XYZ file of N, CA and C in Angstrom:
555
model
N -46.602 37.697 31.626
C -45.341 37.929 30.944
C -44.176 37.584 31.877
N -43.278 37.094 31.329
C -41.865 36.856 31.982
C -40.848 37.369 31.820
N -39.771 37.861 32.789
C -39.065 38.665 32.804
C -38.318 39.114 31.609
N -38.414 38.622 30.746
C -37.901 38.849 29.107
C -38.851 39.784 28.227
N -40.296 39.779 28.962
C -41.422 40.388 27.881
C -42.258 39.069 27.045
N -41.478 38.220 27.239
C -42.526 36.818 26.352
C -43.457 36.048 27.341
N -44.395 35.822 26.776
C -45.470 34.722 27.235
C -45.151 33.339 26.877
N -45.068 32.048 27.539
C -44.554 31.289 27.615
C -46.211 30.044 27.812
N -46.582 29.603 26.471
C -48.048 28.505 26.638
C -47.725 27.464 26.252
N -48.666 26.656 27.073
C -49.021 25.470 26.290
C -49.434 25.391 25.216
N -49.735 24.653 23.701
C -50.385 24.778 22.485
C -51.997 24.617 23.092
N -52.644 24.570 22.580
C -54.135 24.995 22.673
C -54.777 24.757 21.803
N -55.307 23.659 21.239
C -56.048 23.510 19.909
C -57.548 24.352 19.731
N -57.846 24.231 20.697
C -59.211 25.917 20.159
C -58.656 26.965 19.587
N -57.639 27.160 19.901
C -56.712 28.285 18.993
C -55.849 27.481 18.113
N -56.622 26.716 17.160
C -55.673 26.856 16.287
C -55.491 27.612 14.986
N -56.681 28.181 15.226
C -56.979 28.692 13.877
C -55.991 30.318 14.196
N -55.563 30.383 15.524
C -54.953 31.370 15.800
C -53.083 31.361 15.337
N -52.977 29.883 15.747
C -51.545 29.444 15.887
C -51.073 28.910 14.482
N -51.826 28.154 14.070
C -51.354 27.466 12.990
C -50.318 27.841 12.154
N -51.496 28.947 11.373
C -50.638 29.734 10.054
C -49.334 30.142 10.482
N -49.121 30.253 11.672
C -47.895 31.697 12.428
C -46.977 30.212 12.782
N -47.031 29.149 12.974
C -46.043 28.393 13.458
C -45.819 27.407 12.230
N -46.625 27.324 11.705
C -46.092 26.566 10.015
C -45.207 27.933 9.490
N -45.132 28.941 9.105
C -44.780 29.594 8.529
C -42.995 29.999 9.656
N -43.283 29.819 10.510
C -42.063 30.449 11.638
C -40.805 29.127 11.289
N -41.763 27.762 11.173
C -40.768 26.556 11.055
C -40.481 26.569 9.727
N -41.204 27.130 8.928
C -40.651 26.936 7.626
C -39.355 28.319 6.886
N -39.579 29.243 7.578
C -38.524 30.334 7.955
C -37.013 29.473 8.314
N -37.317 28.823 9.401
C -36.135 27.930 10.324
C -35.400 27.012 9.553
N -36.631 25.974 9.083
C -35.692 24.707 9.199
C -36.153 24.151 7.605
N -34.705 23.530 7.357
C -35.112 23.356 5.827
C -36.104 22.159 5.509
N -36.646 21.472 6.169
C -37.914 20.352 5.842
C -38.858 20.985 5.184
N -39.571 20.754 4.212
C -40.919 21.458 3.744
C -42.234 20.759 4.775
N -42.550 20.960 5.767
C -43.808 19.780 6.226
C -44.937 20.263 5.655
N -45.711 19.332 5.668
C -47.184 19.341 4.692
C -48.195 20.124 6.071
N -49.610 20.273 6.112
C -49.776 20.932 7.041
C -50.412 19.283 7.596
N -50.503 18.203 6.904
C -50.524 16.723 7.796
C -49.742 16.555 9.105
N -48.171 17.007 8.110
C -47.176 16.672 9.675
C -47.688 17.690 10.687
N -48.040 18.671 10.729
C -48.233 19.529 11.934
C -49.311 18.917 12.538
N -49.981 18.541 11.778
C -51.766 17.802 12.507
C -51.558 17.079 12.830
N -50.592 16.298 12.634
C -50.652 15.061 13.406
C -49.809 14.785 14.738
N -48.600 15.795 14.776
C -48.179 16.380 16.459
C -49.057 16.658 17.036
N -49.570 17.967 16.510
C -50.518 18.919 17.316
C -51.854 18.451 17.288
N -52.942 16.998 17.191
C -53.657 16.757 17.087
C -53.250 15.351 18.794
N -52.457 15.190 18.237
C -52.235 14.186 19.350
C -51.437 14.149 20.775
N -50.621 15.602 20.507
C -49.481 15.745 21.466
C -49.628 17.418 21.581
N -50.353 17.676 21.171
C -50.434 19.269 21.593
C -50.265 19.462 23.100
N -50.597 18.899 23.870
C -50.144 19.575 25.466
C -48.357 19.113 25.124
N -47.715 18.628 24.710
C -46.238 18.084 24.333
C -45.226 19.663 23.941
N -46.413 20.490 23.290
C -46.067 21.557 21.983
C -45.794 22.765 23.457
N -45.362 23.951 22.630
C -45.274 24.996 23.628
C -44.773 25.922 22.239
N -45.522 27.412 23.115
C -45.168 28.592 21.957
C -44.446 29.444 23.144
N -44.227 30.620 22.479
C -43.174 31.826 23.046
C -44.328 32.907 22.376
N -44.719 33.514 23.086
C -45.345 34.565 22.208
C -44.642 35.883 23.070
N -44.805 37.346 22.301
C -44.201 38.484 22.409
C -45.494 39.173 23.496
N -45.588 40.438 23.275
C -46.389 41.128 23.997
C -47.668 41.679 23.656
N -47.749 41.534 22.177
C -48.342 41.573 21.670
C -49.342 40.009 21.030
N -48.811 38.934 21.556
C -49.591 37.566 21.416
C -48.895 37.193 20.071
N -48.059 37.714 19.418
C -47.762 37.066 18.350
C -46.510 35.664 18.665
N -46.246 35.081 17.700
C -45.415 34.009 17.643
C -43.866 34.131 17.606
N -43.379 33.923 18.812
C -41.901 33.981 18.365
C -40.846 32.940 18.789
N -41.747 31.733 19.250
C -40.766 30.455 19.101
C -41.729 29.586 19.395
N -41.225 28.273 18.759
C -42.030 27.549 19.513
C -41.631 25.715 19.109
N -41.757 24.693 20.079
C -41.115 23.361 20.061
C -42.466 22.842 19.989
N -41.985 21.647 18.775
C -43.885 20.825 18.850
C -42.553 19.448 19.106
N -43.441 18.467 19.998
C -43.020 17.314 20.431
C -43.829 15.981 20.472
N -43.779 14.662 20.598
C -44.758 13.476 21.182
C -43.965 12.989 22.025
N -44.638 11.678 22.526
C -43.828 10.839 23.639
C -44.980 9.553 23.066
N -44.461 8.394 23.201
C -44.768 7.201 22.722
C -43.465 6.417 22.899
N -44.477 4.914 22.893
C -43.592 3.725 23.181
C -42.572 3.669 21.644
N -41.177 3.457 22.099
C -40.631 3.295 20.837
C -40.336 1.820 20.510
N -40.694 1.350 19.337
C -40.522 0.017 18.452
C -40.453 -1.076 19.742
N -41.638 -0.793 21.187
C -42.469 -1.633 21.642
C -41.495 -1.955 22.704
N -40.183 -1.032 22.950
C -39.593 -0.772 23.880
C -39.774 0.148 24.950
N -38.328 1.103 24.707
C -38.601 2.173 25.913
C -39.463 3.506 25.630
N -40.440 4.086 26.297
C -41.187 5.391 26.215
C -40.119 6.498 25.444
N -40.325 7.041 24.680
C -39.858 7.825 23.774
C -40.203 9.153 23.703
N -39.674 10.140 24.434
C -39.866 11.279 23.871
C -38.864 12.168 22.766
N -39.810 12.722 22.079
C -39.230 13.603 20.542
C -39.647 14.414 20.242
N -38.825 15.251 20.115
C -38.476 16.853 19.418
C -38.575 17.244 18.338
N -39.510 17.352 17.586
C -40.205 17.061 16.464
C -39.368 18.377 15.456
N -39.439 19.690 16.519
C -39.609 20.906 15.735
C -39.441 22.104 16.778
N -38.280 22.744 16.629
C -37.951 24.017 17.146
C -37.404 25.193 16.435
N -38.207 25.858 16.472
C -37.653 27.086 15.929
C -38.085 28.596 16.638
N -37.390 29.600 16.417
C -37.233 30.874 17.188
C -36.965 32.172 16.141
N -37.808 32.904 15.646
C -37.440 33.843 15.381
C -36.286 34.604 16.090
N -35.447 34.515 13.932
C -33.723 35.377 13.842
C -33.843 36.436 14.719
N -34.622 37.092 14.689
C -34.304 38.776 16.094
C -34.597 38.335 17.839
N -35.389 37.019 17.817
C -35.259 37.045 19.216
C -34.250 35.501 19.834
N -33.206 35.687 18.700
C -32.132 34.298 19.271
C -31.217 35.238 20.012
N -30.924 34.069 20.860
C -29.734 34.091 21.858
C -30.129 34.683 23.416
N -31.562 34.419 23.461
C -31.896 35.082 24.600
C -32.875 33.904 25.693
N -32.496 32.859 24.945
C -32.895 31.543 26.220
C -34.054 30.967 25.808
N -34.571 31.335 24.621
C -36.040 31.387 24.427
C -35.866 29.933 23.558
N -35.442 29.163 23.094
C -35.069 28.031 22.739
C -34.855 26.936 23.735
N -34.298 27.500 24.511
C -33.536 26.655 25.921
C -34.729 26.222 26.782
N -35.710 27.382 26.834
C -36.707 27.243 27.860
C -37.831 26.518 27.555
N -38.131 26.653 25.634
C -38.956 25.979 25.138
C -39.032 24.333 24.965
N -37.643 24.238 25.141
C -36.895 22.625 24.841
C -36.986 22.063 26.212
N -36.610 22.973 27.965
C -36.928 22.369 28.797
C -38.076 21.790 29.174
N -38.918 22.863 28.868
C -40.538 22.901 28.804
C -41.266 21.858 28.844
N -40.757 21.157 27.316
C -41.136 20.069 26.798
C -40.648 19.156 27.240
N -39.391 19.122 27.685
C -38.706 17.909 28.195
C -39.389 17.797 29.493
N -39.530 18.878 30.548
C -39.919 18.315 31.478
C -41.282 17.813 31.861
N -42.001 17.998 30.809
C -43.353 17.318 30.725
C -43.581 15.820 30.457
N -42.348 15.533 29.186
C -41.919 13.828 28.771
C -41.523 13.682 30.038
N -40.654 13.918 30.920
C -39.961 13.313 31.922
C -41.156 12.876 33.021
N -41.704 14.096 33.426
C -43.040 13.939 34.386
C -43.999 12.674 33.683
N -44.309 12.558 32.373
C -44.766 11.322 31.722
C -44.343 10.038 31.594
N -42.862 9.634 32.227
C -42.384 8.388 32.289
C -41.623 8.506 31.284
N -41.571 9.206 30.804
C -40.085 9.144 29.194
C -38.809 8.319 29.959
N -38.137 7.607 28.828
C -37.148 6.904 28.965
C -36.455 7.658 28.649
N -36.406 7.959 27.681
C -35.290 9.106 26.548
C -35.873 10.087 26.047
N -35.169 10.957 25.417
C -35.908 11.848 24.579
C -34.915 11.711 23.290
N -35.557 11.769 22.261
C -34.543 11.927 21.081
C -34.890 12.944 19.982
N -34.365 13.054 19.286
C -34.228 14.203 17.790
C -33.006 14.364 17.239
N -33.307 14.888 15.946
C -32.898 15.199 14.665
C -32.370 16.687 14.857
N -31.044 16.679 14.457
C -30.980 18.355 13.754
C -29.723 18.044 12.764
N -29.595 19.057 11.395
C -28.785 19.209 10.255
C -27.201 19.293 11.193
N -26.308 18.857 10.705
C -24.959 18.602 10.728
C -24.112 20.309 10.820
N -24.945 20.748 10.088
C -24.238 22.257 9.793
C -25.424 23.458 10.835
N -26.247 22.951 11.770
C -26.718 23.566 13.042
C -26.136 23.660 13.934
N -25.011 24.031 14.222
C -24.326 23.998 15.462
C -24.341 24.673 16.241
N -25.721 25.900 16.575
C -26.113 26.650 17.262
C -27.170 25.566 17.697
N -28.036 24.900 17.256
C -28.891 23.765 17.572
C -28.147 22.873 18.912
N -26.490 22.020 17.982
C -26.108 21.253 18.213
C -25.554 21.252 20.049
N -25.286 22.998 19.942
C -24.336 23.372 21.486
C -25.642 23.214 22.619
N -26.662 23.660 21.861
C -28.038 23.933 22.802
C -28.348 22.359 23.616
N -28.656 21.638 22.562
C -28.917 20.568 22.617
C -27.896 19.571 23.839
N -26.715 19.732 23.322
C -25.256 19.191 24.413
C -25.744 19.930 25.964
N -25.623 21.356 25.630
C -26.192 21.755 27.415
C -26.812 21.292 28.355
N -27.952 20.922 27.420
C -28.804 20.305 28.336
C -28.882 18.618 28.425
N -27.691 18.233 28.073
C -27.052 17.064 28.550
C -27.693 16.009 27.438
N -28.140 16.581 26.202
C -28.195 15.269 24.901
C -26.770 14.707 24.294
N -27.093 13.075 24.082
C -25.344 12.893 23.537
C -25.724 12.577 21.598
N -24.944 13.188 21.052
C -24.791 12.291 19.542
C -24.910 10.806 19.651
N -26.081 10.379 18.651
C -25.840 9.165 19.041
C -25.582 8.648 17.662
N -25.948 9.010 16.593
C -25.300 8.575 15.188
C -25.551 9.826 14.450
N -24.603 9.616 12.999
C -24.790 10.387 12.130
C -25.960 10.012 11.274
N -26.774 10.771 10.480
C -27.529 10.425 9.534
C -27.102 10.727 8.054
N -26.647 9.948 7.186
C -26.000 10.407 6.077
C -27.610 10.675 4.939
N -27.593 12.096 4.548
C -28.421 12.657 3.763
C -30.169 12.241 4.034
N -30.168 13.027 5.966
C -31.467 12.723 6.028
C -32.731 13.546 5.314
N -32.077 14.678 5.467
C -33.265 15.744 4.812
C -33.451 15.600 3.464
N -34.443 16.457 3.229
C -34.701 16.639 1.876
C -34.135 17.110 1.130
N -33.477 17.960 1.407
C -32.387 19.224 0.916
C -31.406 18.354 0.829
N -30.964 17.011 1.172
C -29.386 16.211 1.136
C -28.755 16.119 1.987
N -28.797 17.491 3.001
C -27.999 17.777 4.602
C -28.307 16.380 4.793
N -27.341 15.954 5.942
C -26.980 15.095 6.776
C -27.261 15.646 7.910
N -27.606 14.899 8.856
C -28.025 15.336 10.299
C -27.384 14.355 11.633
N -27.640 14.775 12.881
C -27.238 13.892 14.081
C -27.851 13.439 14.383
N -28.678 12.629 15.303
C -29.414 12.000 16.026
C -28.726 12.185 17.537
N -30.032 12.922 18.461
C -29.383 13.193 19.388
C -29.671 12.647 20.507
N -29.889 12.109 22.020
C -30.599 10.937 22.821
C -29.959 11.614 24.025
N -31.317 12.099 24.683
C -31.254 12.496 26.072
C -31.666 11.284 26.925
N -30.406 10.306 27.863
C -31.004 9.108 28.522
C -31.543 9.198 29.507
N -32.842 9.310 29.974
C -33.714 9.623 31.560
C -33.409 8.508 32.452
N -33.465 7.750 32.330
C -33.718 6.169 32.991
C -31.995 5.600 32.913
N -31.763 4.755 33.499
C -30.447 4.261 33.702
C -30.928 2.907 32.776
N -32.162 2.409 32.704
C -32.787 1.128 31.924
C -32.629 1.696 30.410
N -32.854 3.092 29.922
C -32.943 2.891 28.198
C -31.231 3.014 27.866
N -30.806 3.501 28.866
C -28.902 3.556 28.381
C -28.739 2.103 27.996
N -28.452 1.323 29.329
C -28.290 -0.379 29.194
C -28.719 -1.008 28.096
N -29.951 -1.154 28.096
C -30.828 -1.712 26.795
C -30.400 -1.289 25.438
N -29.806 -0.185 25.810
C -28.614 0.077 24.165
C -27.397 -0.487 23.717
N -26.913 -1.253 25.321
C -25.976 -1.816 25.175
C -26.357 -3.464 25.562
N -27.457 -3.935 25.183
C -27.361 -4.766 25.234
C -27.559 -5.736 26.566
N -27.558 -4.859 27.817
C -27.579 -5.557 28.920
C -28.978 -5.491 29.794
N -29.447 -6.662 30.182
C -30.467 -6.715 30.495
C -30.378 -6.057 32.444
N -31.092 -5.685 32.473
C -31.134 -5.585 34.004
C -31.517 -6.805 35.318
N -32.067 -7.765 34.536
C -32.074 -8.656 35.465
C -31.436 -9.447 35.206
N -30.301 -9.405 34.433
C -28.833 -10.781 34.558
C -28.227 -9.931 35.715
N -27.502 -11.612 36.069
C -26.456 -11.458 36.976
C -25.729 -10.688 36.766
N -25.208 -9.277 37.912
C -24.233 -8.309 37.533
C -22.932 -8.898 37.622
N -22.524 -10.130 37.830
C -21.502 -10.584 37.830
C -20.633 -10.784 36.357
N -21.727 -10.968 35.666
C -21.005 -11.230 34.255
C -21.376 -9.939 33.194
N -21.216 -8.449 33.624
C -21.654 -7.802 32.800
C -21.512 -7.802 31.088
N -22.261 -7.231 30.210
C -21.591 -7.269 29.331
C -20.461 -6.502 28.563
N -19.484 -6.922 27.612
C -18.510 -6.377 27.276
C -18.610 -5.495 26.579
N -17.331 -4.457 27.264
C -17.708 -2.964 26.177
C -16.464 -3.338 25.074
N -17.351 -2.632 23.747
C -15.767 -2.482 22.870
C -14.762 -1.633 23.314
N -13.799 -2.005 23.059
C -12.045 -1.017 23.152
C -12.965 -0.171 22.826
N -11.877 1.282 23.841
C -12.115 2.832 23.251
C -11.289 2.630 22.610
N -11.212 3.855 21.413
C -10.691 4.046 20.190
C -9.396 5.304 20.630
């Protein structure tokens, strides 16, 4: 246990028959997506060391981030934040923060370029969390969810190579002729 009273794991697929029900049901409490129990199998089948729970003192479920890391569209290593959520009685006590580092610092130790994710427009307890730990907005999503919400897209840059490559500039041209930024606005 850690100084809060929570246990802090890796996901564990021998237990899943332990975890499952309690973290489909915790994300579906949270976040307005309906996922099928496919989408969970197919994080947690392939990226489960990625995943991390919060459990209480009693072993039950009270937060938990499922994630992957993969090459993105045959570019830079990609890590993503699939799914966070925290039981309403135990917010505001880091248990989000720690679950999100968790994960991040496992993509990072894995060669991640970036990390990216999704959250609703009207999360802005999500949105501040997310900024802390140094993610930037990188577009809006007009009516990604199911529900209609609109969401952000958010991009934590690891590498000084996946920033560039967004803008277009290769790393092995001449730094003499960088390329041009648009006017700030």
């Amino acid at each position: 246990m850690d100084d809060d009273g929570l246990k802090y794991v890796q996901y564990d697929s021998s237990k899943e028959s332990t975890y499952l029900a309690a973290i489909r049901q915790l994300i579906s409490n949270d976040l307005s997506e309906p996922y099928s129990i496919y989408v969970y199998r197919y994080f947690l089948y392939q990226w489960g060391d990625l995943c991390f729970l919060a459990l209480d003192e009693h072993g039950s479920l009270v937060g938990v981030v499922i994630s992957k890391l993969e090459p993105h569209r045959g570019g830079p290593m990609r890590g993503y934040i699939a799914m966070l959520a925290v039981k309403k009685e135990y917010r505001g006590r880091g248990i989000a923060t720690r679950l999100v580092r968790m994960a991040m610092d496992i993509m990072i130790d894995r060669d991640a370029d970036e990390i990216a994710l999704e959250t609703e427009v009207t999360n802005t307890a999500a949105m501040k969390l997310y900024e802390r730990l140094g993610f930037l907005r990188s577009k809006r999503l007009h009516r990604y969810y199911l529900n209609g919400n609109s969401a952000f897209r958010f991009v934590l840059f690891i590498k000084e190579s996946a920033f560039t490559s967004r803008l277009g500039y290769d790393e092995d041209e001449d730094d003499e002729n960088p390329p041009e930024l648009p006017p700030s606005a």
